[in-house]
Structures are given as C-alpha cells and as structure tokens.
Amino acid sequence: AQSVTQPDIHITVSEGASLELRCNYSYGATPYLFWYVQSPGQGLQLLLKYFSGDTLVQGIKGFEAEFKRSQSSFNLRKPSVHWSDAAEYFCAVVAEGSARQLTFGSGTQLTVLP
Amino acid sequence: DTEVTQTPKHLVMGMTNKKSLKCEQHMGHRAMYWYKQKAKKPPELMFVYSYEKLSINESVPSRFSPECPNSSLLNLHLHALQPEDSALYLCASSPQDRFAYEQYFGPGTRLTVT
C-alpha cells in the first residue's frame, strides 16, 4: 500500500523568505502526487499535481514542486513567501487503479513571520 | 463553474437528532466523496460514489448514511451521533477522464455533536 511522509510538523519562515516543504512517498510504481493547502476552518485547495512528464510542475499562487523518483520525493517550493501563505499543507498520493483513494501525509503547518 | 458547495457551513446537533449534510457540484464530475477531518489531522475517507453508486465504504458506522440522488448531489444523513463524531466533514468530486485522480474539495461543514 502507498504511504506519504511529511517529516516537518511545523515550519516557520519570515515573509519574503524562500520555502521548501518536504514530502516522501512509498509506492512501487509511478504514483500520482498532489499538494493541497488548507486555511483554518476551510476546505482543501489543490495547489499542483504530478501525473507524468516534466518532473518540475508549476502550480497556483507561485508554488512549484519537483518529482524525484530516485529519492521518492515531491517537495513543494516557493521562492518568496507571503503572509497569506500561512496554512496547513498536505501532500497526497493516489496509486493507479486504487479506486482513486487519496492517501494524505500528516500535514505541515506553515507560520509566516512579518 | 469549478466549485464544490456544501451546506450548512456549521451544524450543532444533539445525540438524538437527525440531520443531513448536502454537497453539490456542477462540473460534470461522476465521482463524489465524503471525508471526515479532525483537528490537526489529514482528511479520512468515508465514502466514494461513482456514477451515483456507492463504490467504497471505509467501515463507517451506520449512524452515517450517504445518498447520491443524482450526479450533482451528495448527501450525508446523520442519526444518533456521538460527541466524538464532531469534526469537519468535507465533500469532494473528481472527473472520470484521465484526470480522474484529481479531487476538488468543498469548504466543509463544521459539525458539533452535543
């Protein structure tokens, strides 16, 4: 069965600083990978996805992620963080043929300092 | 229209009440999902409907009863809930084409059981 690990429970960065959130997955074949963001009390918004092809994917709100098969990673990056980026970030994976069951990581809470 | 809507936003109910949560999408998606999310945790899958038929039930107690009256609408009927059922209930939908693994989430219903 697939699994997702987000090693950082909480990350604090200053506004304007760069950001990298880590995500490692465990799955034998090529997975479908996602990053979602959730503001307090809100639903999940899809930031970006990787299905195949170019391993560097661009998403909304200036985010990007890079799929590295050799490291089983799909880290999320942003060159300059804004205060409005403070939220919970979830990495998720779907195995092909898994009846579309998303497996989520435990999440990373991002705090942005002024 | 790329939106999943959920009503109500907040619901407070006693353990003997019967209530329903409603989810609607007009993106032509033929798969719809219910998730439960406790504070500081990732969403947990409860049910999956595909073409209006229940395809996955993740061993959810019978006090939760899903219904999919048509391809745009998903309900979750609640009866005799327990205080530990208090959570954010999220609805999601996904298409049936090559992006079938891409789930779009609604804003959620915050349920409190007293």
mmCIF file of C-alpha atoms in Angstrom:
data_model
loop_
_atom_site.group_PDB
_atom_site.id
_atom_site.type_symbol
_atom_site.label_atom_id
_atom_site.label_comp_id
_atom_site.label_asym_id
_atom_site.label_seq_id
_atom_site.Cartn_x
_atom_site.Cartn_y
_atom_site.Cartn_z
ATOM 1 C CA ALA A 1 0.000 0.000 0.000
ATOM 2 C CA GLN A 2 1.158 3.516 -0.672
ATOM 3 C CA SER A 3 2.124 5.909 2.109
ATOM 4 C CA VAL A 4 3.166 9.534 2.409
ATOM 5 C CA THR A 5 5.503 11.103 4.950
ATOM 6 C CA GLN A 6 5.769 14.792 5.692
ATOM 7 C CA PRO A 7 8.712 14.975 8.104
ATOM 8 C CA ASP A 8 8.097 18.545 9.266
ATOM 9 C CA ILE A 9 5.079 19.045 11.504
ATOM 10 C CA HIS A 10 5.579 22.790 11.755
ATOM 11 C CA ILE A 11 7.726 25.251 9.788
ATOM 12 C CA THR A 12 8.203 28.953 10.476
ATOM 13 C CA VAL A 13 9.593 31.329 7.868
ATOM 14 C CA SER A 14 9.818 35.090 7.546
ATOM 15 C CA GLU A 15 7.793 36.874 4.915
ATOM 16 C CA GLY A 16 9.818 37.157 1.721
ATOM 17 C CA ALA A 17 11.983 34.136 2.543
ATOM 18 C CA SER A 18 12.043 31.015 0.415
ATOM 19 C CA LEU A 19 10.138 27.906 1.411
ATOM 20 C CA GLU A 20 10.545 24.188 0.921
ATOM 21 C CA LEU A 21 8.109 21.644 2.352
ATOM 22 C CA ARG A 22 9.202 18.028 2.221
ATOM 23 C CA CYS A 23 7.171 15.047 1.090
ATOM 24 C CA ASN A 24 8.298 11.463 0.685
ATOM 25 C CA TYR A 25 6.128 8.699 -0.690
ATOM 26 C CA SER A 26 6.289 4.959 -0.702
ATOM 27 C CA TYR A 27 4.915 3.195 -3.745
ATOM 28 C CA GLY A 28 6.320 0.714 -6.231
ATOM 29 C CA ALA A 29 5.174 2.263 -9.490
ATOM 30 C CA THR A 30 4.806 5.873 -10.548
ATOM 31 C CA PRO A 31 2.249 7.490 -8.292
ATOM 32 C CA TYR A 32 0.007 10.441 -8.898
ATOM 33 C CA LEU A 33 1.140 13.164 -6.487
ATOM 34 C CA PHE A 34 -0.621 16.231 -5.173
ATOM 35 C CA TRP A 35 -0.123 19.168 -2.866
ATOM 36 C CA TYR A 36 -3.166 20.674 -1.160
ATOM 37 C CA VAL A 37 -3.402 23.750 1.076
ATOM 38 C CA GLN A 38 -5.947 24.284 3.823
ATOM 39 C CA SER A 39 -6.580 27.578 5.593
ATOM 40 C CA PRO A 40 -8.118 27.373 9.090
ATOM 41 C CA GLY A 41 -11.684 26.063 9.011
ATOM 42 C CA GLN A 42 -11.655 25.793 5.232
ATOM 43 C CA GLY A 43 -11.647 23.030 2.659
ATOM 44 C CA LEU A 44 -8.620 21.824 0.751
ATOM 45 C CA GLN A 45 -7.417 23.685 -2.318
ATOM 46 C CA LEU A 46 -5.355 21.885 -4.941
ATOM 47 C CA LEU A 47 -2.017 23.672 -5.397
ATOM 48 C CA LEU A 48 -0.470 21.395 -8.006
ATOM 49 C CA LYS A 49 -0.265 17.844 -9.255
ATOM 50 C CA TYR A 50 2.154 15.454 -10.913
ATOM 51 C CA PHE A 51 0.926 12.673 -13.166
ATOM 52 C CA SER A 52 3.805 12.179 -15.626
ATOM 53 C CA GLY A 53 6.160 14.082 -17.894
ATOM 54 C CA ASP A 54 8.178 17.088 -16.766
ATOM 55 C CA THR A 55 9.295 16.480 -13.202
ATOM 56 C CA LEU A 56 9.090 20.176 -12.269
ATOM 57 C CA VAL A 57 5.465 21.214 -12.028
ATOM 58 C CA GLN A 58 4.068 24.683 -11.565
ATOM 59 C CA GLY A 59 1.006 25.373 -9.514
ATOM 60 C CA ILE A 60 -1.162 28.215 -8.332
ATOM 61 C CA LYS A 61 -0.068 31.034 -6.011
ATOM 62 C CA GLY A 62 3.558 30.836 -7.209
ATOM 63 C CA PHE A 63 4.212 27.324 -5.895
ATOM 64 C CA GLU A 64 6.192 24.634 -7.678
ATOM 65 C CA ALA A 65 7.148 21.054 -6.857
ATOM 66 C CA GLU A 66 9.768 18.674 -8.155
ATOM 67 C CA PHE A 67 9.258 14.949 -8.513
ATOM 68 C CA LYS A 68 12.440 12.993 -7.806
ATOM 69 C CA ARG A 69 11.932 9.292 -8.384
ATOM 70 C CA SER A 70 15.393 8.352 -7.053
ATOM 71 C CA GLN A 71 14.577 9.994 -3.719
ATOM 72 C CA SER A 72 10.846 9.137 -3.691
ATOM 73 C CA SER A 73 10.208 12.801 -3.011
ATOM 74 C CA PHE A 74 7.835 15.516 -4.171
ATOM 75 C CA ASN A 75 8.919 18.657 -2.335
ATOM 76 C CA LEU A 76 6.952 21.887 -2.542
ATOM 77 C CA ARG A 77 8.797 25.176 -3.026
ATOM 78 C CA LYS A 78 8.096 28.870 -3.216
ATOM 79 C CA PRO A 79 10.813 31.477 -3.774
ATOM 80 C CA SER A 80 9.220 34.225 -1.687
ATOM 81 C CA VAL A 81 6.570 33.548 0.937
ATOM 82 C CA HIS A 82 3.674 35.921 1.589
ATOM 83 C CA TRP A 83 1.846 36.266 4.911
ATOM 84 C CA SER A 84 -1.272 34.830 3.250
ATOM 85 C CA ASP A 85 0.578 31.536 2.657
ATOM 86 C CA ALA A 86 0.242 30.658 6.343
ATOM 87 C CA ALA A 87 -1.842 27.479 6.345
ATOM 88 C CA GLU A 88 -1.693 23.688 6.607
ATOM 89 C CA TYR A 89 -0.142 21.905 3.650
ATOM 90 C CA PHE A 90 -0.905 18.304 2.751
ATOM 91 C CA CYS A 91 0.967 16.090 0.339
ATOM 92 C CA ALA A 92 -1.119 13.254 -1.100
ATOM 93 C CA VAL A 93 -0.675 10.265 -3.374
ATOM 94 C CA VAL A 94 -3.013 8.124 -5.412
ATOM 95 C CA ALA A 95 -1.949 4.754 -6.733
ATOM 96 C CA GLU A 96 -3.050 3.992 -10.260
ATOM 97 C CA GLY A 97 -6.007 1.643 -10.175
ATOM 98 C CA SER A 98 -6.602 2.300 -6.487
ATOM 99 C CA ALA A 99 -10.179 3.447 -6.999
ATOM 100 C CA ARG A 100 -8.921 6.992 -6.530
ATOM 101 C CA GLN A 101 -8.249 6.708 -2.832
ATOM 102 C CA LEU A 102 -6.074 9.637 -1.812
ATOM 103 C CA THR A 103 -3.504 8.848 0.849
ATOM 104 C CA PHE A 104 -2.565 12.013 2.717
ATOM 105 C CA GLY A 105 0.534 12.875 4.647
ATOM 106 C CA SER A 106 0.087 14.128 8.191
ATOM 107 C CA GLY A 107 0.461 17.739 7.079
ATOM 108 C CA THR A 108 2.877 20.613 7.671
ATOM 109 C CA GLN A 109 1.691 23.748 9.446
ATOM 110 C CA LEU A 110 3.319 26.861 7.967
ATOM 111 C CA THR A 111 3.675 30.007 10.064
ATOM 112 C CA VAL A 112 4.833 33.208 8.355
ATOM 113 C CA LEU A 113 6.504 35.896 10.473
ATOM 114 C CA PRO A 114 6.162 39.554 9.455
ATOM 115 C CA ASP B 1 -18.033 26.544 -12.568
ATOM 116 C CA THR B 2 -15.187 24.817 -10.729
ATOM 117 C CA GLU B 3 -16.758 24.786 -7.319
ATOM 118 C CA VAL B 4 -17.999 22.244 -4.829
ATOM 119 C CA THR B 5 -20.529 23.726 -2.421
ATOM 120 C CA GLN B 6 -21.539 22.376 0.959
ATOM 121 C CA THR B 7 -24.405 23.280 3.259
ATOM 122 C CA PRO B 8 -24.702 24.083 6.048
ATOM 123 C CA LYS B 9 -21.367 25.671 6.991
ATOM 124 C CA HIS B 10 -21.913 24.898 10.653
ATOM 125 C CA LEU B 11 -24.203 22.407 12.370
ATOM 126 C CA VAL B 12 -24.797 21.747 16.045
ATOM 127 C CA MET B 13 -26.882 18.700 16.870
ATOM 128 C CA GLY B 14 -27.801 16.607 19.863
ATOM 129 C CA MET B 15 -27.156 12.892 20.036
ATOM 130 C CA THR B 16 -30.818 12.081 19.356
ATOM 131 C CA ASN B 17 -31.218 14.397 16.375
ATOM 132 C CA LYS B 18 -31.422 13.541 12.694
ATOM 133 C CA LYS B 19 -29.766 15.946 10.294
ATOM 134 C CA SER B 20 -28.321 15.929 6.786
ATOM 135 C CA LEU B 21 -25.284 17.460 5.112
ATOM 136 C CA LYS B 22 -25.521 18.462 1.488
ATOM 137 C CA CYS B 23 -22.880 18.679 -1.228
ATOM 138 C CA GLU B 24 -23.323 19.923 -4.778
ATOM 139 C CA GLN B 25 -21.090 20.224 -7.839
ATOM 140 C CA HIS B 26 -21.825 21.317 -11.377
ATOM 141 C CA MET B 27 -18.552 20.334 -13.024
ATOM 142 C CA GLY B 28 -19.974 17.176 -14.583
ATOM 143 C CA HIS B 29 -17.895 15.018 -12.261
ATOM 144 C CA ARG B 30 -19.168 11.478 -11.820
ATOM 145 C CA ALA B 31 -17.238 10.566 -8.665
ATOM 146 C CA MET B 32 -18.026 12.125 -5.298
ATOM 147 C CA TYR B 33 -16.524 11.593 -1.867
ATOM 148 C CA TRP B 34 -17.164 12.194 1.817
ATOM 149 C CA TYR B 35 -14.242 12.772 4.165
ATOM 150 C CA LYS B 36 -14.061 13.359 7.907
ATOM 151 C CA GLN B 37 -11.330 15.592 9.297
ATOM 152 C CA LYS B 38 -10.452 16.018 12.959
ATOM 153 C CA ALA B 39 -8.419 18.995 14.123
ATOM 154 C CA LYS B 40 -4.733 18.935 13.155
ATOM 155 C CA LYS B 41 -5.220 15.707 11.176
ATOM 156 C CA PRO B 42 -5.478 14.901 7.467
ATOM 157 C CA PRO B 43 -8.874 14.038 5.984
ATOM 158 C CA GLU B 44 -10.054 10.434 6.341
ATOM 159 C CA LEU B 45 -12.052 8.903 3.519
ATOM 160 C CA MET B 46 -15.558 7.756 4.470
ATOM 161 C CA PHE B 47 -17.443 7.024 1.245
ATOM 162 C CA VAL B 48 -16.919 7.093 -2.521
ATOM 163 C CA TYR B 49 -19.705 7.265 -5.087
ATOM 164 C CA SER B 50 -19.016 6.517 -8.731
ATOM 165 C CA TYR B 51 -21.802 7.098 -11.252
ATOM 166 C CA GLU B 52 -24.248 7.513 -8.373
ATOM 167 C CA LYS B 53 -23.402 4.091 -6.955
ATOM 168 C CA LEU B 54 -21.612 3.536 -3.662
ATOM 169 C CA SER B 55 -18.235 2.051 -4.522
ATOM 170 C CA ILE B 56 -16.307 2.431 -1.272
ATOM 171 C CA ASN B 57 -17.458 2.430 2.346
ATOM 172 C CA GLU B 58 -14.491 2.681 4.693
ATOM 173 C CA SER B 59 -16.143 0.744 7.526
ATOM 174 C CA VAL B 60 -18.087 3.801 8.582
ATOM 175 C CA PRO B 61 -20.653 3.322 11.406
ATOM 176 C CA SER B 62 -24.264 3.024 10.277
ATOM 177 C CA ARG B 63 -25.187 6.262 12.034
ATOM 178 C CA PHE B 64 -23.710 7.882 8.902
ATOM 179 C CA SER B 65 -25.818 7.167 5.819
ATOM 180 C CA PRO B 66 -24.737 8.525 2.417
ATOM 181 C CA GLU B 67 -27.035 9.154 -0.507
ATOM 182 C CA CYS B 68 -26.363 10.219 -4.088
ATOM 183 C CA PRO B 69 -29.714 11.236 -5.643
ATOM 184 C CA ASN B 70 -28.144 12.386 -8.908
ATOM 185 C CA SER B 71 -24.768 13.081 -10.458
ATOM 186 C CA SER B 72 -24.531 16.587 -8.992
ATOM 187 C CA LEU B 73 -25.724 15.983 -5.469
ATOM 188 C CA LEU B 74 -24.386 14.070 -2.487
ATOM 189 C CA ASN B 75 -25.988 13.886 0.933
ATOM 190 C CA LEU B 76 -24.815 12.555 4.265
ATOM 191 C CA HIS B 77 -27.612 11.655 6.652
ATOM 192 C CA LEU B 78 -26.744 11.745 10.340
ATOM 193 C CA HIS B 79 -28.573 9.983 13.144
ATOM 194 C CA ALA B 80 -27.740 9.200 16.773
ATOM 195 C CA LEU B 81 -24.252 10.648 16.526
ATOM 196 C CA GLN B 82 -21.708 10.630 19.327
ATOM 197 C CA PRO B 83 -19.638 13.590 20.582
ATOM 198 C CA GLU B 84 -16.543 12.022 19.001
ATOM 199 C CA ASP B 85 -18.202 12.476 15.603
ATOM 200 C CA SER B 86 -17.662 16.224 15.934
ATOM 201 C CA ALA B 87 -15.376 17.163 13.047
ATOM 202 C CA LEU B 88 -15.111 18.972 9.722
ATOM 203 C CA TYR B 89 -16.919 16.979 7.029
ATOM 204 C CA LEU B 90 -15.546 17.535 3.560
ATOM 205 C CA CYS B 91 -17.082 16.669 0.242
ATOM 206 C CA ALA B 92 -15.022 16.253 -2.921
ATOM 207 C CA SER B 93 -15.590 15.366 -6.542
ATOM 208 C CA SER B 94 -13.442 14.190 -9.435
ATOM 209 C CA PRO B 95 -13.918 13.617 -13.159
ATOM 210 C CA GLN B 96 -13.984 10.250 -14.873
ATOM 211 C CA ASP B 97 -11.486 11.065 -17.596
ATOM 212 C CA ARG B 98 -7.673 10.972 -17.457
ATOM 213 C CA PHE B 99 -7.815 13.446 -14.550
ATOM 214 C CA ALA B 100 -9.908 11.047 -12.503
ATOM 215 C CA TYR B 101 -7.417 11.201 -9.667
ATOM 216 C CA GLU B 102 -7.746 14.966 -9.224
ATOM 217 C CA GLN B 103 -10.174 15.715 -6.407
ATOM 218 C CA TYR B 104 -11.795 19.081 -5.826
ATOM 219 C CA PHE B 105 -12.906 19.802 -2.275
ATOM 220 C CA GLY B 106 -15.738 21.853 -0.870
ATOM 221 C CA PRO B 107 -15.329 24.219 2.105
ATOM 222 C CA GLY B 108 -16.697 21.677 4.559
ATOM 223 C CA THR B 109 -19.389 21.522 7.212
ATOM 224 C CA ARG B 110 -18.218 22.020 10.796
ATOM 225 C CA LEU B 111 -20.279 19.561 12.870
ATOM 226 C CA THR B 112 -20.564 19.730 16.633
ATOM 227 C CA VAL B 113 -22.395 16.946 18.470
ATOM 228 C CA THR B 114 -23.561 17.861 21.968
#
